[in-house]
Amino acid sequence: MQRLRVLRAVAEHGSFNQAATALRLTPSAVSQHVAALERSLGAQVVTRSTRGVTLTRSGQIMVSAAESVAAELEHAKQQVDQLSTGRTQLTIATFTSGGRLLLPGALDRLTTAHPDTVLHVRENEPEHSLPLVRQGAVDLALAYHFDGPLPGQQGQSHSLRWTPLMEDPLHVVLPEGHPLAGRDALDLAELAVEPWVLGCLKTEAYLRRYAERAGFDPEIRGTTTDYFFARSLVAAGMGISLIPSIALVPEVPGLRTVPIRPPAPTRHIGVATISRRRDHPQVTTLIQALRDQAAVLNEG
């Protein structure tokens, strides 16, 4: 178990040194644990290079097994806790904007249906919350992804179970006096000369990818970790922004929102679980409540 724990940390951090810091071990001890695991398996689990450490296919299999074992141990601990307290603990991870709009109504339904449930909510971005689901540290995650697979799913032999909730298209946010503010929709190429202020680091990478397809390199004048703050900077005249639809409330005075013509950047919002947790009555109730909340937002 200790060797698997060390390998999982190496996979998460991409280096022996960072894994050692996270585990409060020396880099030498981390290296010895990995070497011992490789000897016991008769197979190489990592590849070392000047750019860091990457998992081999054997290493990916063992990390997936490590996460499964950790999830089983956490599940057993929760069952023991339930025996002693008579109450079910449920831990939910969520990203900020999704949690703000989708989660409160869903939690109200959950506590009405299962009043003895003790709830815990953790704010995490998907790249952090999805590993916690696989490890059993949280029961489910309200998360999102852009193009491609879920964060961290490449090379995972035991995939998360993903329940889609809604599509969350990104819109252009402009000052109300901007020449393009009155348009019904915009092509991204029409914004090639505009300065940008963004509310998420991942949105910047996404914008650059779509801007490259549209034939321009965006000028980024500001990057924040808060969509409301980004819109406030747009209202102050710093530039325009790219904001997911569910992060457009509450409104900021002096702004206009314009959809992007297809192919439009979109976040795909859903719930991630592992199979063992998905069939729990509380998890089933919460997922259905989140689906209903998403349907209400879609209708609006």
XYZ file of C-alpha atoms in Angstrom:
300
model
C 0.000 0.000 0.000
C 2.796 2.439 0.811
C 4.452 1.793 -2.556
C 1.143 2.347 -4.347
C 0.578 5.524 -2.337
C 4.001 6.813 -3.368
C 3.439 5.939 -7.028
C 0.094 7.727 -6.977
C 1.781 10.866 -5.619
C 4.467 10.665 -8.295
C 1.756 10.397 -10.954
C -0.123 13.364 -9.495
C 2.879 15.688 -9.177
C 4.978 14.544 -12.124
C 8.251 14.413 -10.209
C 9.925 12.573 -7.342
C 10.828 15.835 -5.577
C 7.288 17.209 -5.555
C 5.858 13.839 -4.556
C 8.371 13.690 -1.703
C 7.286 17.136 -0.485
C 3.606 16.153 -0.588
C 4.270 12.894 1.282
C 6.814 14.413 3.698
C 9.468 11.982 2.535
C 12.885 12.480 0.998
C 13.248 12.193 -2.799
C 15.565 9.249 -2.153
C 12.834 7.438 -0.183
C 10.336 8.043 -2.981
C 12.784 6.670 -5.524
C 13.420 3.590 -3.350
C 9.684 2.869 -3.003
C 9.188 3.115 -6.765
C 12.224 0.916 -7.436
C 10.931 -1.677 -4.948
C 7.542 -1.666 -6.647
C 9.172 -2.181 -10.034
C 11.218 -5.117 -8.671
C 8.129 -6.759 -7.169
C 6.185 -6.346 -10.430
C 9.044 -7.201 -12.733
C 8.050 -4.178 -14.850
C 8.971 -0.520 -15.162
C 6.261 1.818 -13.844
C 7.797 5.225 -14.578
C 9.973 6.805 -17.224
C 12.414 9.455 -16.027
C 13.508 12.370 -18.213
C 14.747 15.933 -17.895
C 11.116 17.076 -18.172
C 10.001 15.015 -15.191
C 8.493 11.602 -14.573
C 5.777 9.961 -16.660
C 3.943 6.688 -16.097
C 4.454 3.673 -18.293
C 1.398 1.622 -19.224
C 2.217 -0.679 -16.279
C 2.427 2.385 -14.046
C -0.969 3.617 -15.240
C -2.503 0.251 -14.371
C -0.972 0.323 -10.895
C -2.093 3.915 -10.218
C -5.624 2.970 -11.229
C -5.420 0.008 -8.847
C -4.069 2.274 -6.094
C -7.025 4.621 -6.510
C -9.462 1.711 -6.412
C -7.894 0.381 -3.196
C -7.946 3.847 -1.614
C -11.607 4.237 -2.572
C -12.481 0.851 -1.041
C -10.719 1.717 2.216
C -12.479 5.081 2.401
C -15.816 3.425 1.707
C -15.198 0.892 4.493
C -14.301 3.715 6.896
C -17.553 5.509 6.059
C -19.539 2.326 6.692
C -17.900 1.934 10.103
C -18.655 5.587 10.884
C -22.272 5.057 9.896
C -22.549 2.066 12.227
C -21.341 4.132 15.150
C -23.295 7.339 14.425
C -26.364 6.090 12.542
C -25.902 8.914 10.024
C -24.649 8.843 6.438
C -21.826 11.212 5.511
C -21.881 12.617 1.960
C -19.041 14.721 0.578
C -19.527 16.753 -2.597
C -16.885 18.595 -4.604
C -17.968 21.378 -6.924
C -16.566 24.146 -9.087
C -17.639 27.649 -8.052
C -20.145 28.798 -10.681
C -21.806 25.397 -10.975
C -22.060 25.056 -7.229
C -23.573 28.513 -6.879
C -26.388 27.938 -9.389
C -26.993 24.180 -9.413
C -26.117 22.873 -5.982
C -28.260 24.754 -3.391
C -31.650 23.654 -4.787
C -30.395 20.103 -5.274
C -29.101 19.933 -1.691
C -32.459 21.134 -0.401
C -34.139 18.188 -2.139
C -31.522 15.795 -0.821
C -31.931 16.846 2.808
C -35.725 16.686 2.477
C -35.545 13.115 1.147
C -32.719 12.001 3.490
C -32.821 14.234 6.589
C -30.235 12.191 8.491
C -27.519 12.814 5.895
C -24.525 14.864 7.040
C -23.325 16.966 4.081
C -19.835 18.253 3.353
C -19.105 20.522 0.365
C -15.623 21.219 -1.006
C -14.821 23.800 -3.657
C -12.473 22.272 -6.227
C -11.786 22.698 -9.917
C -12.252 19.477 -11.959
C -8.532 18.711 -12.238
C -8.507 18.436 -8.428
C -12.005 17.096 -7.703
C -11.981 14.165 -10.153
C -8.923 12.481 -8.579
C -10.656 12.885 -5.201
C -13.669 10.978 -6.560
C -11.459 8.171 -7.870
C -9.697 7.959 -4.504
C -12.964 7.865 -2.549
C -12.210 11.127 -0.736
C -15.433 12.643 -2.099
C -18.615 10.842 -3.119
C -19.308 12.827 -6.254
C -18.072 15.909 -8.062
C -20.011 18.548 -9.940
C -17.497 19.267 -12.684
C -16.990 20.318 -16.281
C -14.690 19.774 -19.207
C -14.065 21.520 -22.518
C -13.031 19.635 -25.667
C -11.699 16.138 -25.178
C -11.897 13.783 -22.195
C -12.359 14.619 -18.550
C -9.247 16.027 -16.851
C -6.881 13.217 -15.873
C -8.818 10.491 -17.679
C -6.086 9.675 -20.187
C -4.581 6.316 -19.360
C -7.115 5.485 -16.645
C -8.232 1.859 -16.913
C -11.067 2.440 -14.411
C -12.931 5.462 -15.718
C -15.217 7.662 -13.724
C -18.924 7.408 -14.394
C -19.990 10.694 -15.961
C -23.599 11.911 -15.949
C -24.077 14.876 -18.344
C -26.171 17.719 -16.936
C -26.031 20.595 -19.404
C -24.084 22.408 -22.081
C -22.654 25.738 -20.934
C -21.668 27.858 -23.963
C -19.201 30.695 -23.531
C -20.370 34.190 -24.553
C -18.554 37.375 -25.435
C -19.055 40.122 -22.846
C -18.554 43.703 -24.059
C -19.133 47.214 -22.718
C -22.617 48.376 -23.745
C -21.134 51.178 -25.857
C -18.970 48.808 -27.908
C -19.710 48.878 -31.693
C -20.430 45.120 -31.650
C -22.568 45.131 -28.489
C -25.840 45.213 -30.389
C -25.178 42.163 -32.550
C -27.287 38.979 -32.246
C -24.166 36.788 -32.634
C -20.488 37.171 -33.468
C -17.799 35.225 -35.273
C -14.713 34.954 -33.093
C -12.617 36.306 -35.981
C -14.469 39.634 -35.689
C -12.805 40.081 -32.275
C -9.228 39.623 -33.486
C -8.104 43.166 -32.612
C -9.806 43.305 -29.212
C -7.944 43.143 -25.869
C -9.227 40.406 -23.524
C -9.800 40.123 -19.785
C -10.508 36.554 -18.652
C -11.969 35.030 -15.507
C -10.189 31.664 -15.550
C -6.758 30.381 -16.556
C -8.316 27.442 -18.405
C -10.493 29.866 -20.378
C -7.339 31.560 -21.658
C -5.984 28.291 -23.056
C -9.379 27.560 -24.574
C -9.643 31.028 -26.145
C -6.172 30.718 -27.655
C -7.093 27.385 -29.223
C -10.265 28.752 -30.805
C -8.582 32.024 -31.789
C -5.873 30.069 -33.600
C -8.588 28.361 -35.647
C -10.034 31.789 -36.403
C -6.628 33.049 -37.532
C -5.493 35.388 -34.768
C -3.472 35.530 -31.553
C -5.530 37.189 -28.768
C -4.053 39.996 -26.700
C -4.635 39.075 -23.051
C -4.547 42.145 -20.803
C -5.890 40.555 -17.653
C -6.494 37.128 -16.155
C -8.417 36.587 -12.931
C -9.826 33.581 -11.079
C -13.279 35.131 -10.781
C -15.744 35.676 -13.635
C -17.589 38.477 -11.808
C -14.302 40.350 -11.326
C -13.466 39.842 -15.016
C -16.815 41.363 -16.023
C -16.190 44.294 -13.681
C -12.902 44.928 -15.503
C -14.752 44.809 -18.833
C -17.188 47.405 -17.504
C -14.165 49.526 -16.539
C -12.993 49.494 -20.170
C -10.019 47.114 -19.926
C -11.206 44.867 -22.745
C -13.774 42.204 -23.556
C -14.213 38.774 -21.991
C -15.299 35.209 -22.640
C -17.704 34.020 -19.936
C -19.689 30.755 -19.499
C -23.443 31.252 -19.535
C -24.003 30.134 -15.931
C -21.387 32.639 -14.732
C -23.303 35.581 -16.232
C -25.392 36.094 -13.104
C -25.656 38.312 -11.204
C -25.632 40.957 -13.924
C -22.990 43.681 -14.029
C -24.379 47.096 -15.098
C -23.050 48.572 -18.338
C -22.354 45.272 -20.146
C -23.804 43.397 -23.106
C -23.549 39.650 -23.742
C -23.378 38.268 -27.302
C -23.343 34.565 -28.314
C -20.574 33.192 -30.542
C -21.556 31.576 -33.819
C -20.687 27.862 -34.183
C -18.271 26.351 -33.648
C -18.716 28.042 -30.290
C -16.573 27.258 -27.218
C -18.644 25.255 -24.717
C -18.214 23.771 -21.265
C -19.810 20.372 -20.697
C -21.158 20.196 -17.132
C -21.894 16.915 -15.395
C -21.527 14.771 -12.298
C -18.622 12.379 -11.763
C -18.939 9.335 -9.510
C -17.461 5.886 -9.182
C -19.684 2.847 -9.586
C -19.834 1.842 -5.916
C -21.043 5.281 -4.797
C -23.471 5.900 -7.649
C -26.050 3.390 -6.376
C -26.285 4.912 -2.885
C -29.766 6.380 -2.295
C -28.354 9.791 -1.337
C -26.136 9.943 -4.428
C -29.004 8.838 -6.691
C -31.277 11.511 -5.191
C -28.661 14.242 -5.562
C -27.833 13.383 -9.176
C -31.513 13.479 -10.141
C -31.959 16.773 -8.304
C -28.972 18.245 -10.155
C -30.439 17.073 -13.474
C -33.693 18.796 -12.632
C -31.889 21.993 -11.634
C -29.936 21.928 -14.916
C -33.190 21.456 -16.857
C -34.631 24.553 -15.182
C -31.531 26.574 -16.141
C -31.721 25.313 -19.726
C -35.360 26.372 -19.953
C -34.460 29.793 -18.638
